[in-house]
Every structure is written in structure tokens, then in C-alpha cells.
Coordinates of C-alpha atoms and ligand atoms in Angstrom, one line a residue:
X239 CA 0.7 24.7 -35.1
X240 CA -1.0 24.3 -31.5
X241 CA -4.4 24.2 -31.8
X242 CA -6.0 22.2 -29.9
X243 CA -9.0 20.8 -30.7
X244 CA -10.7 22.5 -28.0
X245 CA -9.0 26.1 -28.6
X246 CA -10.6 25.1 -32.2
X247 CA -13.9 25.4 -30.4
X248 CA -15.6 23.9 -33.6
X249 CA -17.2 21.1 -31.7
X250 CA -21.2 20.7 -32.0
X251 CA -23.7 18.8 -32.0
X252 CA -21.6 16.1 -30.2
X253 CA -23.8 12.9 -30.6
X254 CA -24.1 11.5 -27.3
X255 CA -23.9 8.0 -27.5
X256 CA -21.0 6.8 -25.2
X257 CA -19.4 3.8 -28.1
X258 CA -19.3 1.9 -24.8
X259 CA -23.1 1.0 -25.2
X260 CA -23.4 0.5 -28.2
X261 CA -25.3 -3.9 -28.5
X262 CA -21.8 -4.6 -31.1
X263 CA -19.3 -4.8 -27.4
X264 CA -20.9 -8.4 -27.6
X265 CA -18.5 -8.7 -30.6
X266 CA -16.0 -8.9 -28.8
X267 CA -16.1 -9.5 -26.0
X268 CA -16.5 -13.1 -27.7
X269 CA -13.7 -12.6 -29.0
X270 CA -11.9 -12.2 -26.0
X271 CA -12.7 -15.5 -24.7
X272 CA -11.3 -17.3 -27.6
X273 CA -7.7 -18.7 -27.3
X274 CA -4.5 -16.9 -29.1
X275 CA -2.3 -18.7 -31.3
X276 CA -0.2 -16.5 -34.3
X277 CA -0.9 -17.7 -37.1
X278 CA 2.2 -17.2 -38.8
X279 CA 1.4 -16.8 -43.2
X280 CA 4.0 -17.9 -45.1
X281 CA 5.5 -15.3 -47.2
X282 CA 6.6 -15.6 -50.8
X283 CA 10.4 -15.2 -51.6
X284 CA 11.7 -11.6 -53.1
X285 CA 12.6 -12.1 -55.6
X286 CA 16.1 -13.3 -56.6
X287 CA 18.6 -10.7 -58.4
X288 CA 20.2 -10.6 -61.9
X289 CA 23.0 -10.2 -61.3
X290 CA 25.2 -8.8 -64.8
X291 CA 28.6 -8.6 -65.5
X292 CA 28.4 -6.2 -68.4
X293 CA 28.7 -2.2 -68.2
X294 CA 26.5 -0.7 -65.9
X295 CA 22.8 -0.4 -66.1
X296 CA 20.3 2.3 -66.5
X297 CA 19.2 3.7 -64.1
X298 CA 15.5 2.8 -63.6
X299 CA 12.3 3.1 -60.9
X300 CA 10.9 1.0 -58.5
X301 CA 7.9 1.8 -56.8
X302 CA 6.1 0.5 -54.4
X303 CA 2.6 1.7 -53.4
X304 CA 0.3 2.1 -50.1
X305 CA -3.2 3.0 -50.5
X306 CA -5.7 4.3 -47.3
X307 CA -8.7 3.0 -49.0
X308 CA -12.5 4.0 -46.7
X309 CA -14.2 1.4 -45.6
X310 CA -18.4 2.5 -47.2
X311 CA -20.6 2.0 -44.0
X312 CA -22.9 3.1 -42.3
X313 CA -20.4 4.4 -38.9
X314 CA -17.5 4.5 -37.6
X315 CA -13.8 1.5 -37.4
X316 CA -14.3 2.3 -34.2
X317 CA -17.8 4.3 -32.7
X318 CA -21.3 4.8 -33.8
X319 CA -21.2 7.7 -35.7
X320 CA -22.3 8.0 -38.8
X321 CA -20.0 8.2 -41.8
X322 CA -20.8 11.2 -44.0
X323 CA -18.2 12.8 -46.5
X324 CA -20.2 16.9 -47.6
X325 CA -21.7 16.8 -43.9
X326 CA -21.5 20.0 -42.2
X327 CA -18.3 20.3 -39.9
X328 CA -18.8 18.4 -36.6
X329 CA -22.1 17.3 -36.6
X330 CA -20.1 13.1 -37.0
X331 CA -18.5 12.8 -33.6
X332 CA -18.9 11.0 -30.9
X333 CA -17.8 11.9 -27.2
X334 CA -15.4 8.0 -28.5
X335 CA -14.6 10.0 -31.5
X336 CA -13.6 13.2 -29.5
X337 CA -11.5 11.5 -26.9
X338 CA -13.4 11.9 -24.4
X339 CA -12.3 10.5 -21.3
X340 CA -14.1 7.0 -20.1
X341 CA -15.3 6.3 -23.9
X342 CA -13.9 2.7 -25.2
X343 CA -14.0 1.1 -28.6
X344 CA -16.5 -1.0 -30.5
X345 CA -15.3 -3.0 -33.4
X346 CA -17.9 -1.7 -36.6
X347 CA -18.6 -5.6 -37.5
X348 CA -18.8 -3.8 -41.0
X349 CA -15.5 -3.1 -41.6
X350 CA -13.9 -5.8 -40.5
X351 CA -15.9 -8.4 -43.3
X352 CA -14.9 -5.7 -45.9
X353 CA -11.3 -5.8 -45.3
X354 CA -12.0 -9.8 -44.7
X355 CA -13.5 -9.1 -48.7
X356 CA -11.6 -7.1 -49.6
X357 CA -8.4 -10.0 -48.6
X358 CA -10.4 -12.2 -50.1
X359 CA -10.5 -10.5 -54.0
X360 CA -6.8 -9.7 -53.3
X361 CA -5.8 -13.5 -52.4
X362 CA -4.7 -13.0 -49.4
X363 CA -3.4 -15.1 -46.6
X364 CA -6.5 -14.3 -43.8
X365 CA -5.2 -13.9 -40.5
X366 CA -7.3 -16.1 -37.9
X367 CA -6.0 -13.3 -35.0
X368 CA -5.4 -10.0 -35.6
X369 CA -4.0 -7.5 -33.5
X370 CA -4.9 -3.6 -32.6
X371 CA -2.2 -1.0 -32.3
X372 CA -1.5 2.6 -30.3
X373 CA 0.5 4.6 -33.1
X374 CA 1.1 8.3 -32.0
X375 CA 1.8 11.4 -33.1
X376 CA 1.4 15.2 -32.6
X377 CA -1.7 16.4 -34.4
X378 CA -3.9 19.0 -34.3
X379 CA -6.5 16.5 -35.4
X380 CA -6.0 13.1 -34.2
X381 CA -7.4 14.1 -30.2
X382 CA -6.4 11.4 -27.9
X383 CA -2.6 11.9 -29.8
X384 CA -2.5 8.5 -31.4
X385 CA -4.4 7.0 -34.3
X386 CA -5.7 2.8 -33.8
X387 CA -3.8 0.4 -36.3
X388 CA -2.5 -3.2 -36.9
X389 CA 1.4 -3.6 -36.6
X390 CA 2.2 -5.8 -34.8
X391 CA -0.5 -8.5 -36.4
X392 CA -2.3 -7.2 -39.8
X393 CA -6.0 -8.6 -40.7
X394 CA -4.2 -10.5 -44.2
X395 CA -1.0 -10.9 -45.3
X396 CA 0.3 -11.6 -49.0
X397 CA -2.4 -11.3 -51.5
X398 CA -1.8 -9.4 -55.4
X399 CA -3.2 -7.5 -57.5
X400 CA -3.1 -8.4 -61.3
X401 CA -3.6 -5.5 -63.9
X402 CA -3.3 -4.5 -67.3
X403 CA -2.1 -1.3 -68.9
X404 CA -2.0 -1.2 -73.1
X405 CA 1.7 -1.5 -74.6
X406 CA 3.8 -2.2 -77.5
X407 CA 5.6 -1.4 -79.8
X408 CA 2.1 1.1 -81.3
X409 CA 0.6 1.0 -77.8
X410 CA -2.8 -1.8 -79.0
X411 CA -1.1 -4.5 -76.8
X412 CA -2.6 -5.4 -73.4
X413 CA -0.1 -6.1 -70.7
X414 CA -0.8 -7.6 -67.9
X415 CA 1.6 -7.5 -64.4
X416 CA 0.5 -9.3 -61.4
X417 CA 2.4 -6.8 -58.4
X418 CA 2.7 -8.9 -54.2
X419 CA 0.1 -7.0 -51.6
X420 CA 2.4 -7.0 -48.3
X421 CA -0.5 -6.7 -46.0
X422 CA -3.9 -5.2 -45.3
X423 CA -4.9 -3.4 -42.5
X424 CA -7.4 -2.3 -40.6
X425 CA -7.2 1.1 -38.8
X426 CA -9.1 4.4 -38.2
X427 CA -8.4 7.4 -40.3
X428 CA -8.4 11.2 -38.7
X429 CA -9.6 14.5 -38.8
X430 CA -9.1 16.7 -41.6
X431 CA -7.8 20.4 -39.8
X432 CA -9.1 23.3 -42.4
X433 CA -6.0 26.0 -42.3
X434 CA -7.5 29.4 -42.6
X435 CA -5.2 31.6 -43.5
X436 CA -7.5 34.6 -43.3
X437 CA -7.8 34.8 -39.9
X438 CA -4.0 33.0 -39.7
X439 CA -5.7 30.8 -37.5
X440 CA -6.6 26.5 -37.6
X441 CA -9.9 25.2 -37.1
X442 CA -10.8 21.0 -36.4
X443 CA -13.4 19.6 -38.1
X444 CA -13.4 15.8 -36.4
X445 CA -16.3 14.4 -39.0
X446 CA -13.9 11.9 -40.3
X447 CA -12.3 10.9 -37.2
X448 CA -12.5 7.4 -36.6
X449 CA -13.8 6.4 -40.0
X450 CA -12.7 2.9 -41.2
X451 CA -10.0 2.5 -43.4
X452 CA -8.5 -0.4 -45.2
X453 CA -4.6 -0.1 -45.5
X454 CA -2.5 -1.8 -48.8
X455 CA 0.9 -2.4 -47.9
X456 CA 1.9 -3.1 -52.1
X457 CA 5.9 -4.2 -52.2
X458 CA 8.3 -2.0 -54.5
X459 CA 7.6 -3.5 -57.9
X460 CA 6.7 -1.3 -60.1
X461 CA 8.8 -0.1 -62.4
X462 CA 6.7 3.6 -63.3
X463 CA 3.5 6.0 -63.2
X464 CA 1.9 3.5 -65.9
X465 CA 2.4 0.5 -63.9
X466 CA 1.1 2.3 -61.2
X467 CA -2.1 4.1 -62.2
X468 CA -3.2 1.1 -64.1
X469 CA -2.5 -0.5 -60.9
X470 CA -4.8 2.3 -59.0
X471 CA -7.7 1.9 -61.1
X472 CA -7.8 -2.1 -61.0
X473 CA -7.4 -1.4 -57.7
X474 CA -10.1 1.0 -57.4
X475 CA -12.6 -1.0 -59.7
X476 CA -12.5 -4.4 -57.7
X477 CA -13.5 -2.0 -54.6
X478 CA -16.4 -0.9 -55.9
X479 CA -17.9 -4.1 -57.3
X480 CA -17.2 -5.3 -53.7
X481 CA -18.3 -2.1 -52.6
X482 CA -16.6 -2.2 -49.8
X483 CA -14.8 1.8 -50.3
X484 CA -16.5 3.5 -53.0
X485 CA -13.7 4.2 -54.8
X486 CA -13.6 8.1 -55.4
X487 CA -10.0 9.4 -55.4
X488 CA -11.4 13.1 -55.5
X489 CA -12.5 13.1 -52.8
X490 CA -10.6 11.3 -50.6
X491 CA -11.5 8.0 -50.7
X492 CA -8.6 6.4 -51.7
X493 CA -5.5 7.4 -51.0
X494 CA -2.1 6.7 -52.6
X495 CA 1.4 7.5 -51.7
X496 CA 3.8 6.3 -53.4
X497 CA 7.2 6.1 -52.6
X498 CA 9.9 5.6 -55.0
X499 CA 13.8 5.5 -55.6
X500 CA 16.3 4.4 -58.7
X501 CA 18.3 1.7 -58.4
X502 CA 20.9 0.5 -61.6
X503 CA 19.1 -4.2 -61.6
X504 CA 20.6 -6.3 -59.7
X505 CA 21.7 -3.8 -57.3
X506 CA 20.4 -3.2 -54.5
X507 CA 16.9 -1.1 -54.4
X508 CA 18.4 2.6 -53.8
X509 CA 17.3 4.9 -51.4
X510 CA 12.9 5.9 -51.6
X511 CA 11.4 9.3 -51.3
X512 CA 7.5 9.3 -50.9
X513 CA 5.2 11.0 -52.3
X514 CA 1.9 12.9 -50.9
X515 CA -0.7 14.5 -51.5
X516 CA -2.2 13.0 -55.4
X517 CA -5.9 12.7 -55.8
X518 CA -6.1 11.3 -59.1
X519 CA -4.7 8.5 -61.1
X520 CA -3.4 10.4 -63.4
X521 CA -1.6 12.4 -61.2
X522 CA -0.3 9.9 -59.7
X523 CA 1.2 8.4 -63.1
X524 CA 2.9 12.6 -63.6
X525 CA 3.9 12.1 -59.7
X526 CA 6.1 8.9 -59.7
X527 CA 7.9 9.5 -63.4
X528 CA 8.9 13.0 -62.5
X529 CA 10.1 11.6 -59.1
X530 CA 12.1 9.1 -60.8
X531 CA 13.3 11.6 -63.5
X532 CA 14.7 13.9 -60.1
X533 CA 16.3 11.0 -58.1
X534 CA 18.1 10.0 -61.6
X535 CA 19.4 13.8 -62.0
X536 CA 20.5 13.8 -58.6
X537 CA 22.7 10.7 -58.9
X538 CA 24.0 11.6 -62.3
X539 CA 25.9 14.7 -61.4
X540 CA 26.9 12.4 -57.6
X541 CA 24.1 13.3 -56.0
X542 CA 22.5 11.6 -52.9
X543 CA 19.2 11.3 -52.4
X544 CA 17.2 12.1 -49.5
X545 CA 14.9 9.9 -48.0
X546 CA 11.9 12.6 -47.0
X547 CA 8.4 12.6 -47.6
X548 CA 7.2 15.4 -50.6
X549 CA 4.3 16.9 -52.9
X550 CA 2.4 16.6 -55.6
X551 CA 1.8 20.3 -56.5
X552 CA -0.3 19.2 -59.2
X553 CA 0.1 23.3 -61.5
X554 CA 3.7 22.8 -62.1
X555 CA 3.8 18.9 -62.1
X556 CA 6.7 18.5 -59.8
X557 CA 7.0 17.0 -55.8
X558 CA 8.5 19.2 -53.7
X559 CA 10.1 18.2 -50.2
X560 CA 7.5 18.7 -47.7
X561 CA 8.2 20.5 -44.3
X562 CA 6.6 19.1 -41.7
X563 CA 7.5 15.9 -41.2
X564 CA 11.7 16.2 -41.8
X565 CA 12.4 13.9 -38.0
X566 CA 12.8 10.6 -38.6
X567 CA 9.2 9.6 -35.7
X568 CA 8.7 7.7 -33.1
X569 CA 5.5 6.3 -33.3
X570 CA 6.2 4.5 -29.7
X571 CA 4.1 1.5 -31.0
X572 CA 2.7 -0.1 -28.1
X573 CA -1.2 -2.4 -28.0
X574 CA -4.2 -1.1 -27.5
X575 CA -5.2 -2.2 -24.1
X576 CA -9.4 -1.6 -25.3
X577 CA -9.4 -3.7 -28.3
X578 CA -9.6 -7.4 -27.6
X579 CA -7.3 -9.6 -31.1
X580 CA -9.5 -9.1 -33.1
X581 CA -10.6 -13.4 -34.0
X582 CA -12.0 -14.3 -37.2
X583 CA -13.1 -18.4 -38.3
X584 CA -12.8 -20.1 -41.3
X585 CA -16.3 -21.4 -41.7
X586 CA -18.9 -21.7 -39.3
X587 CA -18.4 -25.2 -37.7
X588 CA -15.2 -22.9 -36.2
X589 CA -18.0 -21.5 -34.4
X590 CA -16.8 -21.8 -30.8
X591 CA -19.8 -22.8 -28.7
X592 CA -22.8 -19.9 -27.8
X593 CA -21.1 -18.3 -31.1
X594 CA -24.5 -16.9 -33.0
X595 CA -22.6 -16.5 -37.4
X596 CA -24.1 -13.4 -36.8
X597 CA -21.9 -12.5 -33.7
X598 CA -18.9 -13.6 -35.5
X599 CA -16.9 -12.2 -39.2
X600 CA -16.8 -16.4 -41.1
X601 CA -15.1 -16.3 -44.5
X602 CA -16.6 -19.1 -45.6
X603 CA -19.5 -16.8 -45.3
X604 CA -17.9 -13.5 -46.8
X605 CA -16.7 -15.8 -49.7
X606 CA -20.1 -17.2 -50.3
X607 CA -21.3 -13.6 -51.0
X608 CA -18.3 -12.3 -52.8
X609 CA -19.2 -10.8 -56.4
X610 CA -18.0 -11.5 -60.0
X611 CA -14.3 -10.0 -60.1
X612 CA -13.8 -7.1 -62.6
X613 CA -10.8 -9.9 -64.1
X614 CA -13.4 -12.8 -64.4
X615 CA -16.0 -10.3 -66.5
X616 CA -13.4 -9.1 -69.0
X617 CA -12.8 -13.1 -69.1
X618 CA -15.8 -13.8 -69.9
X619 CA -16.5 -11.4 -72.2
X620 CA -14.0 -12.3 -74.1
X621 CA -14.7 -15.7 -73.9
X622 CA -18.8 -16.1 -74.1
X623 CA -18.8 -13.5 -76.8
X624 CA -16.1 -13.3 -78.8
X625 CA -15.3 -9.7 -78.2
X626 CA -11.3 -8.0 -77.9
X627 CA -9.6 -8.1 -74.3
X628 CA -8.8 -4.0 -74.8
X629 CA -13.0 -3.8 -75.6
X630 CA -13.6 -5.8 -72.7
X631 CA -11.2 -3.0 -70.2
X632 CA -13.1 -0.6 -71.5
X633 CA -16.6 -2.0 -70.9
X634 CA -15.7 -3.1 -67.1
X635 CA -13.9 -0.2 -66.9
X636 CA -17.3 2.3 -67.1
X637 CA -19.8 2.1 -64.9
X638 CA -22.7 0.4 -65.9
X639 CA -21.6 -0.4 -69.4
X640 CA -20.7 -4.1 -69.4
X641 CA -24.7 -4.2 -68.9
X642 CA -25.8 -2.2 -71.4
X643 CA -24.3 -3.8 -73.4
X644 CA -24.8 -7.5 -72.7
X645 CA -28.7 -6.5 -72.9
X646 CA -28.7 -5.5 -75.8
X647 CA -26.9 -8.0 -77.2
X648 CA -29.9 -10.5 -75.7
X649 CA -32.3 -8.4 -77.9
X650 CA -30.0 -8.2 -81.8
X651 CA -29.6 -11.0 -83.1
X652 CA -26.0 -8.5 -84.5
X653 CA -22.9 -10.6 -83.8
X654 CA -21.5 -9.0 -80.4
X655 CA -19.0 -8.9 -82.5
X656 CA -20.5 -5.5 -83.8
X657 CA -22.5 -5.0 -81.8
X658 CA -19.3 -3.7 -79.4
X659 CA -18.8 -1.1 -82.5
X660 CA -21.8 0.5 -81.8
X661 CA -21.5 0.7 -77.6
X662 CA -18.0 2.3 -77.3
X663 CA -17.3 3.6 -80.0
X664 CA -21.6 5.1 -80.9
X665 CA -22.1 5.4 -77.0
X666 CA -19.5 5.9 -75.3
X667 CA -18.6 8.4 -77.9
X668 CA -21.4 10.5 -77.6
X669 CA -22.1 10.1 -73.6
X670 CA -18.7 11.1 -72.7
X671 CA -19.2 14.2 -74.8
X672 CA -21.7 15.7 -72.8
X673 CA -20.5 13.7 -70.6
X674 CA -22.9 11.8 -69.0
X675 CA -23.2 8.8 -67.4
X676 CA -24.9 4.8 -68.9
X677 CA -27.6 4.7 -66.7
X678 CA -27.6 8.8 -68.2
X679 CA -27.9 8.2 -71.6
X680 CA -30.6 8.5 -74.3
X681 CA -30.7 5.9 -75.4
X682 CA -31.7 3.1 -73.9
X683 CA -30.6 -0.9 -74.4
X684 CA -33.6 -1.8 -76.3
X685 CA -34.1 1.1 -78.3
X686 CA -30.2 0.6 -79.6
X687 CA -31.4 -2.9 -80.4
X688 CA -33.9 -2.8 -82.2
X689 CA -31.7 0.1 -84.6
X690 CA -29.0 -2.3 -85.1
X691 CA -32.0 -5.0 -86.2
X692 CA -33.1 -2.8 -88.9
X693 CA -29.1 -2.1 -90.1
X694 CA -28.8 -6.3 -89.5
X695 CA -31.2 -7.3 -91.5
X696 CA -30.7 -5.4 -94.3
X697 CA -33.3 -2.1 -93.6
X698 CA -31.0 0.6 -93.3
X699 CA -27.3 1.1 -94.2
X700 CA -24.7 1.8 -91.8
X701 CA -24.3 5.5 -92.8
X702 CA -27.8 5.3 -92.2
X703 CA -28.5 4.0 -89.4
X704 CA -25.8 6.4 -87.6
X705 CA -27.7 9.0 -88.7
X706 CA -30.3 7.6 -87.3
X707 CA -28.5 7.1 -84.1
X708 CA -27.8 11.2 -83.8
X709 CA -31.4 11.6 -84.7
X710 CA -32.4 9.2 -81.4
X711 CA -30.0 10.8 -79.0
X712 CA -30.8 15.0 -80.5
X713 CA -35.4 13.5 -79.5
X714 CA -35.0 10.9 -76.8
X715 CA -38.3 8.2 -76.5
X716 CA -38.3 8.6 -80.7
X717 CA -37.7 5.0 -82.4
X718 CA -35.9 4.0 -84.7
X719 CA -38.4 2.5 -86.3
X720 CA -40.2 6.6 -86.3
X721 CA -37.1 7.9 -87.8
X722 CA -36.2 5.6 -90.4
X723 CA -40.4 6.5 -91.8
X724 CA -40.0 9.9 -91.0
X725 CA -37.1 10.7 -93.4
X726 CA -37.6 7.8 -95.2
X727 CA -34.0 6.1 -94.8
X728 CA -35.2 2.7 -95.7
X729 CA -32.6 1.0 -98.1
X730 CA -32.5 1.2 -102.2
X731 CA -31.7 -2.4 -102.9
X732 CA -31.8 -4.0 -106.3
X733 CA -34.8 -1.8 -107.4
X734 CA -35.1 0.0 -110.3
X735 CA -34.7 3.7 -108.6
X736 CA -31.8 2.2 -107.7
X737 CA -30.8 0.8 -111.8
X738 CA -32.0 4.9 -112.7
X739 CA -29.6 6.9 -110.3
X740 CA -27.3 4.4 -111.1
X741 CA -27.4 5.3 -115.4
X742 CA -27.4 8.5 -114.1
X743 CA -24.2 8.7 -112.6
X744 CA -22.8 6.3 -115.4
X745 CA -24.5 9.4 -118.0
X746 CA -22.9 12.0 -116.3
X747 CA -18.9 10.2 -115.8
X748 CA -18.3 9.5 -119.8
X749 CA -14.6 9.8 -118.9
X750 CA -14.9 7.2 -115.5
X751 CA -16.7 4.5 -117.4
X752 CA -14.2 4.6 -119.9
X753 CA -10.9 4.3 -117.1
X754 CA -13.2 2.0 -115.7
X755 CA -13.4 -0.2 -119.1
X756 CA -9.7 0.4 -119.3
X757 CA -9.0 -1.8 -116.5
X758 CA -9.0 0.2 -113.6
X759 CA -11.6 -0.2 -111.8
X760 CA -10.5 1.7 -108.5
X761 CA -12.2 4.8 -110.4
X762 CA -15.5 2.2 -109.7
X763 CA -15.5 3.5 -105.4
X764 CA -15.6 7.3 -106.6
X765 CA -19.3 5.9 -109.2
X766 CA -20.4 4.3 -106.3
X767 CA -19.9 7.4 -103.6
X768 CA -22.1 9.4 -105.7
X769 CA -24.8 6.7 -105.9
X770 CA -24.4 7.0 -102.5
X771 CA -24.3 11.1 -102.1
X772 CA -28.0 10.2 -104.5
X773 CA -29.7 7.9 -102.1
X774 CA -28.1 10.7 -99.7
X775 CA -26.0 7.1 -97.9
X776 CA -29.5 4.5 -98.6
X777 CA -27.4 2.6 -101.7
X778 CA -27.9 -1.1 -101.1
X779 CA -24.0 -1.5 -101.3
X780 CA -23.8 -4.5 -102.9
X781 CA -26.7 -4.4 -105.5
X782 CA -25.6 -0.6 -106.4
X783 CA -22.0 -2.0 -106.6
X784 CA -23.5 -4.7 -108.6
X785 CA -25.7 -2.2 -110.8
X786 CA -22.3 -0.2 -111.4
X787 CA -20.0 -2.5 -112.1
X788 CA -22.7 -4.4 -114.9
X789 CA -23.1 -1.2 -116.5
X790 CA -19.6 -0.2 -116.6
X791 CA -17.9 -3.1 -117.9
X792 CA -17.3 -3.4 -121.9
Ligands
ADP266 P1 8.4 0.9 -43.6 O1 8.4 -0.5 -43.0 O2 9.5 1.9 -43.8 O3 6.7 1.6 -43.9 P2 7.4 -0.5 -45.9 O4 8.9 -2.0 -45.5 O5 6.2 -1.2 -45.1 O6 8.8 0.1 -45.2 O7 7.2 -0.3 -47.3 C1 6.4 0.7 -47.2 C2 6.4 1.3 -49.1 O8 7.4 1.3 -49.4 C3 5.5 -0.1 -49.3 O9 4.3 1.0 -50.7 C4 7.0 -0.4 -50.0 O10 6.7 -0.9 -51.3 C5 8.0 0.5 -50.6 N1 9.4 0.7 -50.4 C6 10.0 0.1 -50.3 N2 10.8 0.1 -50.4 C7 11.8 1.2 -51.1 C8 12.2 1.0 -52.0 N3 13.2 1.3 -52.0 N4 11.5 1.7 -53.1 C9 9.8 2.2 -53.7 N5 9.4 2.0 -52.9 C10 9.6 1.2 -51.7
MG267 MG1 5.1 0.6 -43.6

């Protein structure tokens, strides 16, 4: 493919600001003067291998992920151009993004802070000094012929990501695992090549060129698609909570490459393939599991796995070799001469004379701004409200649901353990059915709380409460009180009315009554059901049972 930016002829509306004029340049000039000291972070020792002399073990999968997360920032990593997903092609391109000679990179502090915040949330060691490098490759959507990345010294190393998934015999157990994060590096995104098969040409859109990315490299410590998908979902949630990446996989804000190999536990790791083009956690799981099975098949039939890049085809559910990266690439890494070492300071006391906190990235300041992380939220929910861990996952995993739940809990005397069923089964069930988000719910937390209060205080039965919920869903704005009045749903308690209904049921079912008198107590449930039917589910279960027991006792 020979298309170049010029021949594609699509560059228009180029932003006239030269990156070099941006006031942010001060940021680097300050750093340039500082002493460079390489900080070597100690890495945890690799796991000791299990040694076994017994029969060869089964082949098992090994998975390591490389994740590109688009940093949520208004402007690009080294230029002031805006970042936007659906802007017209080449409308968000500065001279620097198009690699015009004479333009220089100017580091965006917001991107550095986002990387530092992400690193802190993942318990990484932050390198006080990190370095930028050029990684060369020739591709139409990379106008400079190189990408600025952090190859020698990334901004952060040695973190962990703890994630959970359902497992155990009945898949009802929450299994929690941890994968180590080798490093987080800052780098530029490339542009996009748009292949127009009809006219057999390739067009280039540079809107994405130069957008800031965090690349997170994980150690090969997962073993199947489900684990990898759970780790990605947890990371996605963390990034969204931090606000450092919007994490929408289908819009390419979070891109996952899966490295997959198989080996027998205790033996050295096998040759890996890298699976690309995965745009959802579900497809990630499928692609990995397919690849593990494929590699097992290759080895078991005496073949060898090729170290290659493969693409996942979501239609066939298979991975296929990618043709464009057959040979090993030499990226000719070299230090980026136009960017000084990036220095971050632990706290304000370490700032060099004359440097203001607002001109530098201060780790302590970023740490203070860390929001409550998903794992902490879940622990808090379990401890404060006594709900099940799996329910805490649902609450935290669905945008806005935790706040909704806590708002309901505040307004009702119903125990949180009972509120949770209403929020997860009724509310979330209805929302999902209609593909709505929590903020779009037609029933507000206080409206639901009012309904639950009527149930809690014995004004309505469970089945009537469900009926009211349905009605509230259908007619937004109507209160539980109104619906109960309109449909006459109040509980029928220990009243003459309930006695009369019970008497009628007993009189019309002599055989059942005899069976109960003969000791078959189970038959009572049939009569209970009939009374409930008569009362449209409004009978108070306790008084109803008592009345029926009395009327059927010999
Ligand atoms: P390279 O420098 O060749 O890219 P890295 O050590 O950076 O290799 O690893 C790249 C990714 O590949 C990491 O996410 C890592 O976890 C994963 N990886 C490395 N070896 C294996 C393997 N044998 N099987 C599966 N994944 C692997
Ligand atoms: Mg690598």
C-alpha cells in the first residue's frame, strides 16, 4: 500500500497553531534543567516453577494482555488539537500531528497526570524520570514514520490488577485473582487508514494521530479467555472511575491485544501468537479460548506453533493469520531528541526552586484526587449493607446503580439485603429489557423507596408490590400511593373480609379440607393459593395462614 498523506489529499481544516507556541512548553523547560537519575524499580521475582516427575501434565493456556487505553483528555499528547471520536475526517489535525517539518512536540500535562493516576490505582511504582523514544515503522497512517513511545523507561512499572469472576462447581462462587502489570507507558496513537474497496484506494484520517494512549502490559499470568475478559472488565471499570479513559471498546478507546501460548505446567512457556482486532470483552474471551484450542491441536498432532500475529474474526469465531506482519520488524528505536526526560515529583517539597506545583506533575496531589476504586466500593457495600459479594459486583458494574441502591436504602426502613432484590431483579431487569441506563429509569430512587415502604409496613403484599412496580414503570410520575388507591391493592388483613373469603374457599373444597384433617398439611398450600387468587394477591400471608389453619383443624 503506497498511499501517503499527500496523495490521499484528505488533509483539510488543518489547525494553524504550531505546537511549539503552546504555553505548555514551560512544563518541559522546567524539567530540562533537572538532574537525571535513573530510578530502577525492583521487580518481583518470577514465580517458582512447579516441578513434577509424574506423567506429563495436560497442555494449558497462558495469556498475557497488552492494552491500549485512550487517555480521556481534550487535547492530544503532544499538540493542542482537540480529541473527538466522530468529527469529520482530518478536522482535528495540527501541523505537528501531520508531521510538518519544524513542528515540535509539547507534552500535555493532563495525559501525564492520567497515567500517574492510573498507575497509582494499579499499585505501580512510578518512575520519577521516564524517557520518550521513537519507534519507527512505515505505514500510511503514521506520517512521521515513527511513533513516540516510552521504550527504555516507561512512566510506571510493577503494578497489579485484581479481578474476579464467577466460578466453582455451580458458577456461584466469586473467584478473585491478581495479574501483575509489567509497565504502563505513554505513547501516541496513529491515524486511521480507510480502505475504499470500491475505488481501490486508501484514504487517511489523521484525527486520531497523536491522541494520548496509555499502554498497559500485563505479565503472562492468566490461563483462559474468561479470566482475561474479567481482567479487562475490571480495568475498564477502574479507568472509567478514575476518568482517565472512557473505556468504550467498540469506539476503540480500549484496545486489547492478547498474547496466547500453551504449555504443560512446570515446563517453559510455549511459543506465543498475538491476537489483534478484538473489540469487546466477550469476543476477547472467545478469541483466546479458540486460540488455546487451536494451539493444543497443533502441538498434539506433532506440529509447532508459529510466532505470528493473528486477527479474530467474530463472525466465524476463529483466529486467522494476519498477512501484513509476517517478518520480524526492526523498529530502530532511538531516543526522541525533541523531548526532555519526563520528571514527576513525589510531593511539593521536592519541587525545584522557582517551579510551581501547577507547572509540574506532583504524585501526592494526584493521589489525593483518587476516587473510591471499584474494589473498595464493593467491600464497603458488602460490609455496610450486608449484601452478597456477587450483588456488589452487579451494583458497581452498572453505571449509576450503586448510587441508586444507596439512595433507596437511605429512604426506606427495609433492610438493604431486601432492597437489593428489588434493585437487581426488578429495576435492573426492566432496564435491561428495554436497553435503558440507570439514569433513564422511569422510577426514581425515592419513588421505589416509597413503594418498598408500603410493603415493609404491611400495607401491601409482595405480589401487590410487584404489580405496583409494573404500573409505576408503565406510567412514570404516578406514585405508589396513587396506584394502590386506584387499584385497591391494600393488604386484606385479619378482617371479616378475609375470614369470609377463607370460609368460602374452605366450604367449596371439602376433599382438600378432609386431607388436611387427615394430616396432609401440604394441601393447605393449595387453599392458600386459592385465597390469594380471590384477593388478587392482597391477602396478608400470616393472618391468612392462621385463619385457614383454624378453619381446617379438626
Ligand atoms: P516483547 O518485548 O517481545 O513484546 P513482552 O515481554 O513485552 O515481549 O511481552 C509482550 C506481551 O506478551 C506481554 O503482555 C506478555 O504478558 C505476553 N507474553 C510474553 N510471553 C508470553 C507467552 N509465552 N505466552 C503468552 N503471553 C506471553
Ligand atoms: Mg512489548
